[in-house]
């Protein structure tokens, strides 16, 4: 580059010298003299907007995926629309987003009180954003213990439609927070399991431990369901038919095998439970269905019969005896 000057003294007398650099031009301003010369490089390379193709020399532009765009094209193509004012969010504005929705910084405010939500906690309800105070006043549940609002973002405990602060959900007896531990409700009050057992629970006759849920009463005594079992086979009797002998409970199968009389016909036990009918004769017993003539199998229930040793016969079959 060549810059012509009159003399060195003229340059020294200049009030100021400003050099402005562009891509291909250098300008030298001086009070006394001005000369502009184009650099030797050729202006063959273009620098245009990727969309509208207008030159970007001397203009603001935005790069997107390594392609330049003028501000107007970029905003029309890629700018988000503000949820509040419905206008594009320009390149010179902050774009605040929440769940794929966008706002200008000045439009990001509480739906009710209109206070700014920038850098503040907030809650969403039916597509509207609310500050925590407005949300709690309108929608938050009240603690069943202290009656105060349970603020959004804080942990709460819920049971049967009621809510508590975590620190308010405590055992009525020991006053300790229950948290996620097991508890037992009684008379609209909640108890941790140890306190309930100490204060209210009955003791199982078999294992001597507290019965906290369910249980069985037999002979006016409490049992755990899993402790109330057949004396013979140890199967649980809760919900099953059973009988007893000498104050011990038995399932029907064990009782019949151990104590029931045997049918003289089929040799199976005659339980006598549930209204079962049987025939008894000379210390022998038969099921109703088994009391038949030995020869012709005619039922002898309610009929006359004859005996021949251990057999029973109808009068017709026994007439030749």
GROMACS .gro file of C-alpha atoms in nm:
model
  321
    1UNK     CA    1   0.000   0.000   0.000
    2UNK     CA    2   0.124   0.354  -0.085
    3UNK     CA    3   0.003   0.662   0.103
    4UNK     CA    4   0.105   1.003  -0.037
    5UNK     CA    5   0.174   1.278   0.218
    6UNK     CA    6   0.290   1.639   0.168
    7UNK     CA    7   0.553   1.662   0.436
    8UNK     CA    8   0.627   1.512   0.772
    9UNK     CA    9   0.554   1.843   0.945
   10UNK     CA   10   0.206   1.858   0.796
   11UNK     CA   11   0.128   1.519   0.944
   12UNK     CA   12   0.258   1.623   1.284
   13UNK     CA   13   0.032   1.927   1.277
   14UNK     CA   14  -0.277   1.711   1.214
   15UNK     CA   15  -0.520   1.710   1.503
   16UNK     CA   16  -0.573   1.329   1.477
   17UNK     CA   17  -0.529   1.033   1.245
   18UNK     CA   18  -0.799   0.765   1.222
   19UNK     CA   19  -0.743   0.444   1.039
   20UNK     CA   20  -1.050   0.244   0.945
   21UNK     CA   21  -0.997  -0.112   0.828
   22UNK     CA   22  -1.250  -0.299   0.624
   23UNK     CA   23  -1.208  -0.622   0.433
   24UNK     CA   24  -1.049  -0.456   0.127
   25UNK     CA   25  -1.013  -0.084   0.200
   26UNK     CA   26  -0.790   0.127   0.424
   27UNK     CA   27  -0.884   0.495   0.483
   28UNK     CA   28  -0.644   0.755   0.624
   29UNK     CA   29  -0.806   1.075   0.755
   30UNK     CA   30  -0.596   1.385   0.809
   31UNK     CA   31  -0.683   1.750   0.849
   32UNK     CA   32  -0.442   1.848   0.581
   33UNK     CA   33  -0.470   1.573   0.324
   34UNK     CA   34  -0.682   1.267   0.238
   35UNK     CA   35  -0.606   0.991  -0.009
   36UNK     CA   36  -0.776   0.652  -0.043
   37UNK     CA   37  -0.630   0.356  -0.224
   38UNK     CA   38  -0.777   0.007  -0.272
   39UNK     CA   39  -0.562  -0.283  -0.152
   40UNK     CA   40  -0.408  -0.499  -0.415
   41UNK     CA   41  -0.632  -0.799  -0.333
   42UNK     CA   42  -0.912  -0.857  -0.582
   43UNK     CA   43  -1.274  -0.846  -0.458
   44UNK     CA   44  -1.372  -1.178  -0.615
   45UNK     CA   45  -1.507  -1.353  -0.297
   46UNK     CA   46  -1.870  -1.265  -0.204
   47UNK     CA   47  -2.010  -1.262   0.151
   48UNK     CA   48  -2.389  -1.283   0.119
   49UNK     CA   49  -2.687  -1.384   0.337
   50UNK     CA   50  -2.748  -1.757   0.296
   51UNK     CA   51  -3.123  -1.696   0.247
   52UNK     CA   52  -3.185  -1.363   0.072
   53UNK     CA   53  -2.839  -1.344  -0.093
   54UNK     CA   54  -2.791  -0.976  -0.004
   55UNK     CA   55  -2.435  -0.871   0.073
   56UNK     CA   56  -2.337  -0.879   0.440
   57UNK     CA   57  -2.033  -0.646   0.408
   58UNK     CA   58  -2.058  -0.383   0.677
   59UNK     CA   59  -2.376  -0.542   0.826
   60UNK     CA   60  -2.460  -0.750   1.129
   61UNK     CA   61  -2.508  -1.116   1.062
   62UNK     CA   62  -2.563  -1.445   1.251
   63UNK     CA   63  -2.396  -1.777   1.182
   64UNK     CA   64  -2.615  -2.089   1.190
   65UNK     CA   65  -2.457  -2.422   1.105
   66UNK     CA   66  -2.165  -2.225   0.956
   67UNK     CA   67  -2.396  -2.035   0.719
   68UNK     CA   68  -2.434  -1.655   0.758
   69UNK     CA   69  -2.778  -1.488   0.773
   70UNK     CA   70  -2.874  -1.124   0.785
   71UNK     CA   71  -3.061  -1.031   1.103
   72UNK     CA   72  -3.394  -0.995   0.923
   73UNK     CA   73  -3.380  -1.337   0.760
   74UNK     CA   74  -3.254  -1.512   1.070
   75UNK     CA   75  -3.533  -1.370   1.287
   76UNK     CA   76  -3.804  -1.457   1.033
   77UNK     CA   77  -3.672  -1.810   0.987
   78UNK     CA   78  -3.550  -1.916   1.329
   79UNK     CA   79  -3.663  -1.678   1.603
   80UNK     CA   80  -3.908  -1.817   1.860
   81UNK     CA   81  -4.244  -1.650   1.918
   82UNK     CA   82  -4.312  -1.507   2.263
   83UNK     CA   83  -4.598  -1.685   2.444
   84UNK     CA   84  -4.712  -1.358   2.601
   85UNK     CA   85  -4.697  -1.091   2.329
   86UNK     CA   86  -4.689  -1.328   2.028
   87UNK     CA   87  -4.400  -1.132   1.872
   88UNK     CA   88  -4.069  -1.280   1.754
   89UNK     CA   89  -3.788  -1.289   2.007
   90UNK     CA   90  -3.512  -1.103   1.824
   91UNK     CA   91  -3.139  -1.166   1.828
   92UNK     CA   92  -3.080  -0.872   2.063
   93UNK     CA   93  -3.329  -1.008   2.324
   94UNK     CA   94  -3.299  -1.280   2.585
   95UNK     CA   95  -3.502  -1.590   2.501
   96UNK     CA   96  -3.640  -1.753   2.820
   97UNK     CA   97  -3.781  -2.101   2.767
   98UNK     CA   98  -3.982  -2.354   2.970
   99UNK     CA   99  -4.111  -2.685   2.830
  100UNK     CA  100  -4.065  -2.583   2.464
  101UNK     CA  101  -4.235  -2.246   2.522
  102UNK     CA  102  -4.054  -1.913   2.492
  103UNK     CA  103  -4.084  -1.560   2.632
  104UNK     CA  104  -3.916  -1.221   2.610
  105UNK     CA  105  -3.745  -1.139   2.938
  106UNK     CA  106  -3.997  -0.858   3.000
  107UNK     CA  107  -4.289  -1.091   2.920
  108UNK     CA  108  -4.184  -1.367   3.158
  109UNK     CA  109  -4.409  -1.283   3.454
  110UNK     CA  110  -4.672  -1.430   3.686
  111UNK     CA  111  -5.013  -1.478   3.523
  112UNK     CA  112  -5.195  -1.333   3.824
  113UNK     CA  113  -4.980  -1.070   3.997
  114UNK     CA  114  -4.770  -0.988   3.686
  115UNK     CA  115  -4.447  -0.981   3.886
  116UNK     CA  116  -4.138  -1.091   3.696
  117UNK     CA  117  -4.043  -1.457   3.724
  118UNK     CA  118  -3.688  -1.410   3.593
  119UNK     CA  119  -3.446  -1.599   3.822
  120UNK     CA  120  -3.733  -1.682   4.060
  121UNK     CA  121  -3.909  -2.011   4.142
  122UNK     CA  122  -4.247  -2.058   3.976
  123UNK     CA  123  -4.515  -2.320   3.911
  124UNK     CA  124  -4.728  -2.404   3.608
  125UNK     CA  125  -5.104  -2.457   3.616
  126UNK     CA  126  -5.322  -2.504   3.306
  127UNK     CA  127  -5.057  -2.354   3.074
  128UNK     CA  128  -5.016  -2.048   3.299
  129UNK     CA  129  -4.705  -1.961   3.497
  130UNK     CA  130  -4.752  -1.847   3.855
  131UNK     CA  131  -4.516  -1.724   4.123
  132UNK     CA  132  -4.501  -1.956   4.424
  133UNK     CA  133  -4.708  -1.718   4.638
  134UNK     CA  134  -4.997  -1.694   4.389
  135UNK     CA  135  -4.985  -2.066   4.321
  136UNK     CA  136  -4.993  -2.162   4.688
  137UNK     CA  137  -5.279  -1.921   4.762
  138UNK     CA  138  -5.483  -2.058   4.473
  139UNK     CA  139  -5.399  -2.427   4.445
  140UNK     CA  140  -5.175  -2.562   4.720
  141UNK     CA  141  -5.318  -2.798   4.980
  142UNK     CA  142  -5.322  -2.716   5.350
  143UNK     CA  143  -5.142  -2.922   5.610
  144UNK     CA  144  -5.387  -3.134   5.810
  145UNK     CA  145  -5.181  -3.070   6.126
  146UNK     CA  146  -5.068  -2.705   6.126
  147UNK     CA  147  -5.332  -2.584   5.872
  148UNK     CA  148  -5.067  -2.384   5.683
  149UNK     CA  149  -5.014  -2.394   5.306
  150UNK     CA  150  -4.782  -2.663   5.173
  151UNK     CA  151  -4.564  -2.463   4.937
  152UNK     CA  152  -4.481  -2.595   4.588
  153UNK     CA  153  -4.151  -2.778   4.575
  154UNK     CA  154  -4.163  -2.892   4.938
  155UNK     CA  155  -4.214  -3.256   5.035
  156UNK     CA  156  -4.555  -3.354   5.162
  157UNK     CA  157  -4.720  -3.668   5.293
  158UNK     CA  158  -5.065  -3.778   5.173
  159UNK     CA  159  -5.309  -4.033   5.318
  160UNK     CA  160  -5.679  -4.079   5.244
  161UNK     CA  161  -5.718  -3.736   5.083
  162UNK     CA  162  -5.533  -3.545   5.358
  163UNK     CA  163  -5.191  -3.380   5.329
  164UNK     CA  164  -4.919  -3.297   5.579
  165UNK     CA  165  -4.586  -3.119   5.582
  166UNK     CA  166  -4.318  -3.383   5.615
  167UNK     CA  167  -4.228  -3.247   5.960
  168UNK     CA  168  -4.596  -3.240   6.066
  169UNK     CA  169  -4.669  -3.603   5.983
  170UNK     CA  170  -4.574  -3.746   6.324
  171UNK     CA  171  -4.669  -4.029   6.556
  172UNK     CA  172  -4.939  -3.917   6.798
  173UNK     CA  173  -4.771  -4.101   7.086
  174UNK     CA  174  -4.394  -4.039   7.049
  175UNK     CA  175  -4.424  -3.720   6.839
  176UNK     CA  176  -4.150  -3.837   6.602
  177UNK     CA  177  -4.181  -3.785   6.223
  178UNK     CA  178  -4.316  -4.097   6.055
  179UNK     CA  179  -4.170  -4.017   5.712
  180UNK     CA  180  -4.180  -4.324   5.485
  181UNK     CA  181  -4.203  -4.574   5.773
  182UNK     CA  182  -4.508  -4.793   5.829
  183UNK     CA  183  -4.783  -4.649   6.046
  184UNK     CA  184  -5.127  -4.746   6.178
  185UNK     CA  185  -5.422  -4.504   6.190
  186UNK     CA  186  -5.661  -4.514   6.486
  187UNK     CA  187  -5.939  -4.268   6.578
  188UNK     CA  188  -5.816  -4.007   6.323
  189UNK     CA  189  -5.466  -4.025   6.469
  190UNK     CA  190  -5.156  -4.189   6.326
  191UNK     CA  191  -4.916  -4.407   6.520
  192UNK     CA  192  -4.581  -4.558   6.431
  193UNK     CA  193  -4.590  -4.937   6.458
  194UNK     CA  194  -4.391  -4.968   6.785
  195UNK     CA  195  -4.612  -4.711   6.961
  196UNK     CA  196  -4.932  -4.872   6.835
  197UNK     CA  197  -4.821  -5.213   6.954
  198UNK     CA  198  -4.737  -5.077   7.298
  199UNK     CA  199  -5.062  -4.892   7.338
  200UNK     CA  200  -5.332  -5.086   7.155
  201UNK     CA  201  -5.232  -5.418   7.001
  202UNK     CA  202  -5.347  -5.753   7.141
  203UNK     CA  203  -5.095  -6.029   7.196
  204UNK     CA  204  -5.117  -6.351   6.995
  205UNK     CA  205  -5.189  -6.655   7.217
  206UNK     CA  206  -4.943  -6.864   7.018
  207UNK     CA  207  -4.635  -6.642   6.959
  208UNK     CA  208  -4.703  -6.376   7.225
  209UNK     CA  209  -4.631  -6.096   6.972
  210UNK     CA  210  -4.858  -5.800   6.895
  211UNK     CA  211  -5.134  -5.839   6.636
  212UNK     CA  212  -5.126  -5.521   6.426
  213UNK     CA  213  -5.351  -5.620   6.134
  214UNK     CA  214  -5.618  -5.882   6.084
  215UNK     CA  215  -5.596  -6.174   6.324
  216UNK     CA  216  -5.831  -6.454   6.430
  217UNK     CA  217  -6.038  -6.499   6.745
  218UNK     CA  218  -6.088  -6.857   6.863
  219UNK     CA  219  -6.242  -6.939   7.200
  220UNK     CA  220  -6.233  -6.566   7.275
  221UNK     CA  221  -5.854  -6.554   7.235
  222UNK     CA  222  -5.657  -6.360   6.966
  223UNK     CA  223  -5.428  -6.530   6.714
  224UNK     CA  224  -5.223  -6.417   6.417
  225UNK     CA  225  -5.368  -6.571   6.101
  226UNK     CA  226  -5.037  -6.744   6.037
  227UNK     CA  227  -5.031  -6.880   6.395
  228UNK     CA  228  -5.381  -7.029   6.390
  229UNK     CA  229  -5.300  -7.368   6.234
  230UNK     CA  230  -5.420  -7.728   6.242
  231UNK     CA  231  -5.280  -7.920   6.538
  232UNK     CA  232  -5.215  -8.216   6.309
  233UNK     CA  233  -5.079  -8.094   5.972
  234UNK     CA  234  -4.999  -7.730   6.066
  235UNK     CA  235  -5.193  -7.583   5.776
  236UNK     CA  236  -5.347  -7.238   5.835
  237UNK     CA  237  -5.710  -7.263   5.937
  238UNK     CA  238  -5.805  -6.900   5.875
  239UNK     CA  239  -6.093  -6.896   5.626
  240UNK     CA  240  -6.115  -7.278   5.628
  241UNK     CA  241  -6.365  -7.518   5.787
  242UNK     CA  242  -6.225  -7.679   6.098
  243UNK     CA  243  -6.333  -7.853   6.419
  244UNK     CA  244  -6.179  -7.910   6.759
  245UNK     CA  245  -6.113  -8.186   7.008
  246UNK     CA  246  -5.989  -8.132   7.361
  247UNK     CA  247  -5.968  -7.756   7.281
  248UNK     CA  248  -5.724  -7.819   6.995
  249UNK     CA  249  -5.820  -7.710   6.643
  250UNK     CA  250  -5.799  -7.952   6.351
  251UNK     CA  251  -5.867  -7.929   5.981
  252UNK     CA  252  -6.141  -8.168   5.868
  253UNK     CA  253  -5.897  -8.405   5.703
  254UNK     CA  254  -5.682  -8.449   6.014
  255UNK     CA  255  -5.982  -8.472   6.245
  256UNK     CA  256  -6.145  -8.744   6.035
  257UNK     CA  257  -5.823  -8.941   6.005
  258UNK     CA  258  -5.755  -8.921   6.377
  259UNK     CA  259  -6.095  -8.937   6.544
  260UNK     CA  260  -6.385  -8.998   6.306
  261UNK     CA  261  -6.564  -9.336   6.291
  262UNK     CA  262  -6.499  -9.545   5.981
  263UNK     CA  263  -6.778  -9.650   5.747
  264UNK     CA  264  -6.837 -10.025   5.754
  265UNK     CA  265  -6.908 -10.010   5.383
  266UNK     CA  266  -6.628  -9.798   5.227
  267UNK     CA  267  -6.397  -9.779   5.532
  268UNK     CA  268  -6.361  -9.400   5.486
  269UNK     CA  269  -6.411  -9.168   5.786
  270UNK     CA  270  -6.758  -9.043   5.871
  271UNK     CA  271  -6.700  -8.681   5.971
  272UNK     CA  272  -7.052  -8.607   6.088
  273UNK     CA  273  -6.985  -8.237   6.008
  274UNK     CA  274  -7.206  -8.007   5.806
  275UNK     CA  275  -7.519  -8.220   5.866
  276UNK     CA  276  -7.372  -8.541   5.722
  277UNK     CA  277  -7.614  -8.829   5.789
  278UNK     CA  278  -7.502  -9.179   5.876
  279UNK     CA  279  -7.649  -9.512   5.993
  280UNK     CA  280  -7.540  -9.674   6.320
  281UNK     CA  281  -7.611 -10.038   6.410
  282UNK     CA  282  -7.445 -10.253   6.676
  283UNK     CA  283  -7.138 -10.033   6.708
  284UNK     CA  284  -7.100 -10.017   6.333
  285UNK     CA  285  -7.163  -9.709   6.118
  286UNK     CA  286  -7.230  -9.649   5.750
  287UNK     CA  287  -7.256  -9.346   5.526
  288UNK     CA  288  -7.613  -9.313   5.403
  289UNK     CA  289  -7.490  -9.390   5.051
  290UNK     CA  290  -7.304  -9.699   5.173
  291UNK     CA  291  -7.591  -9.860   5.366
  292UNK     CA  292  -7.692 -10.101   5.086
  293UNK     CA  293  -7.779 -10.467   5.048
  294UNK     CA  294  -7.462 -10.671   5.005
  295UNK     CA  295  -7.612 -10.876   4.723
  296UNK     CA  296  -7.841 -10.651   4.519
  297UNK     CA  297  -7.704 -10.311   4.633
  298UNK     CA  298  -8.053 -10.187   4.716
  299UNK     CA  299  -8.042  -9.891   4.956
  300UNK     CA  300  -8.159  -9.999   5.299
  301UNK     CA  301  -8.198  -9.650   5.446
  302UNK     CA  302  -8.541  -9.642   5.609
  303UNK     CA  303  -8.604 -10.010   5.521
  304UNK     CA  304  -8.592 -10.332   5.712
  305UNK     CA  305  -8.280 -10.546   5.673
  306UNK     CA  306  -8.117 -10.868   5.784
  307UNK     CA  307  -7.759 -10.937   5.888
  308UNK     CA  308  -7.538 -11.228   5.793
  309UNK     CA  309  -7.213 -11.207   5.984
  310UNK     CA  310  -7.074 -10.861   5.879
  311UNK     CA  311  -7.306 -10.822   5.580
  312UNK     CA  312  -7.645 -10.656   5.563
  313UNK     CA  313  -7.913 -10.785   5.330
  314UNK     CA  314  -8.252 -10.672   5.214
  315UNK     CA  315  -8.544 -10.900   5.320
  316UNK     CA  316  -8.568 -11.044   4.969
  317UNK     CA  317  -8.202 -11.146   4.950
  318UNK     CA  318  -8.200 -11.264   5.310
  319UNK     CA  319  -8.510 -11.486   5.298
  320UNK     CA  320  -8.304 -11.795   5.228
  321UNK     CA  321  -8.077 -11.747   5.525
   0.00000   0.00000   0.00000
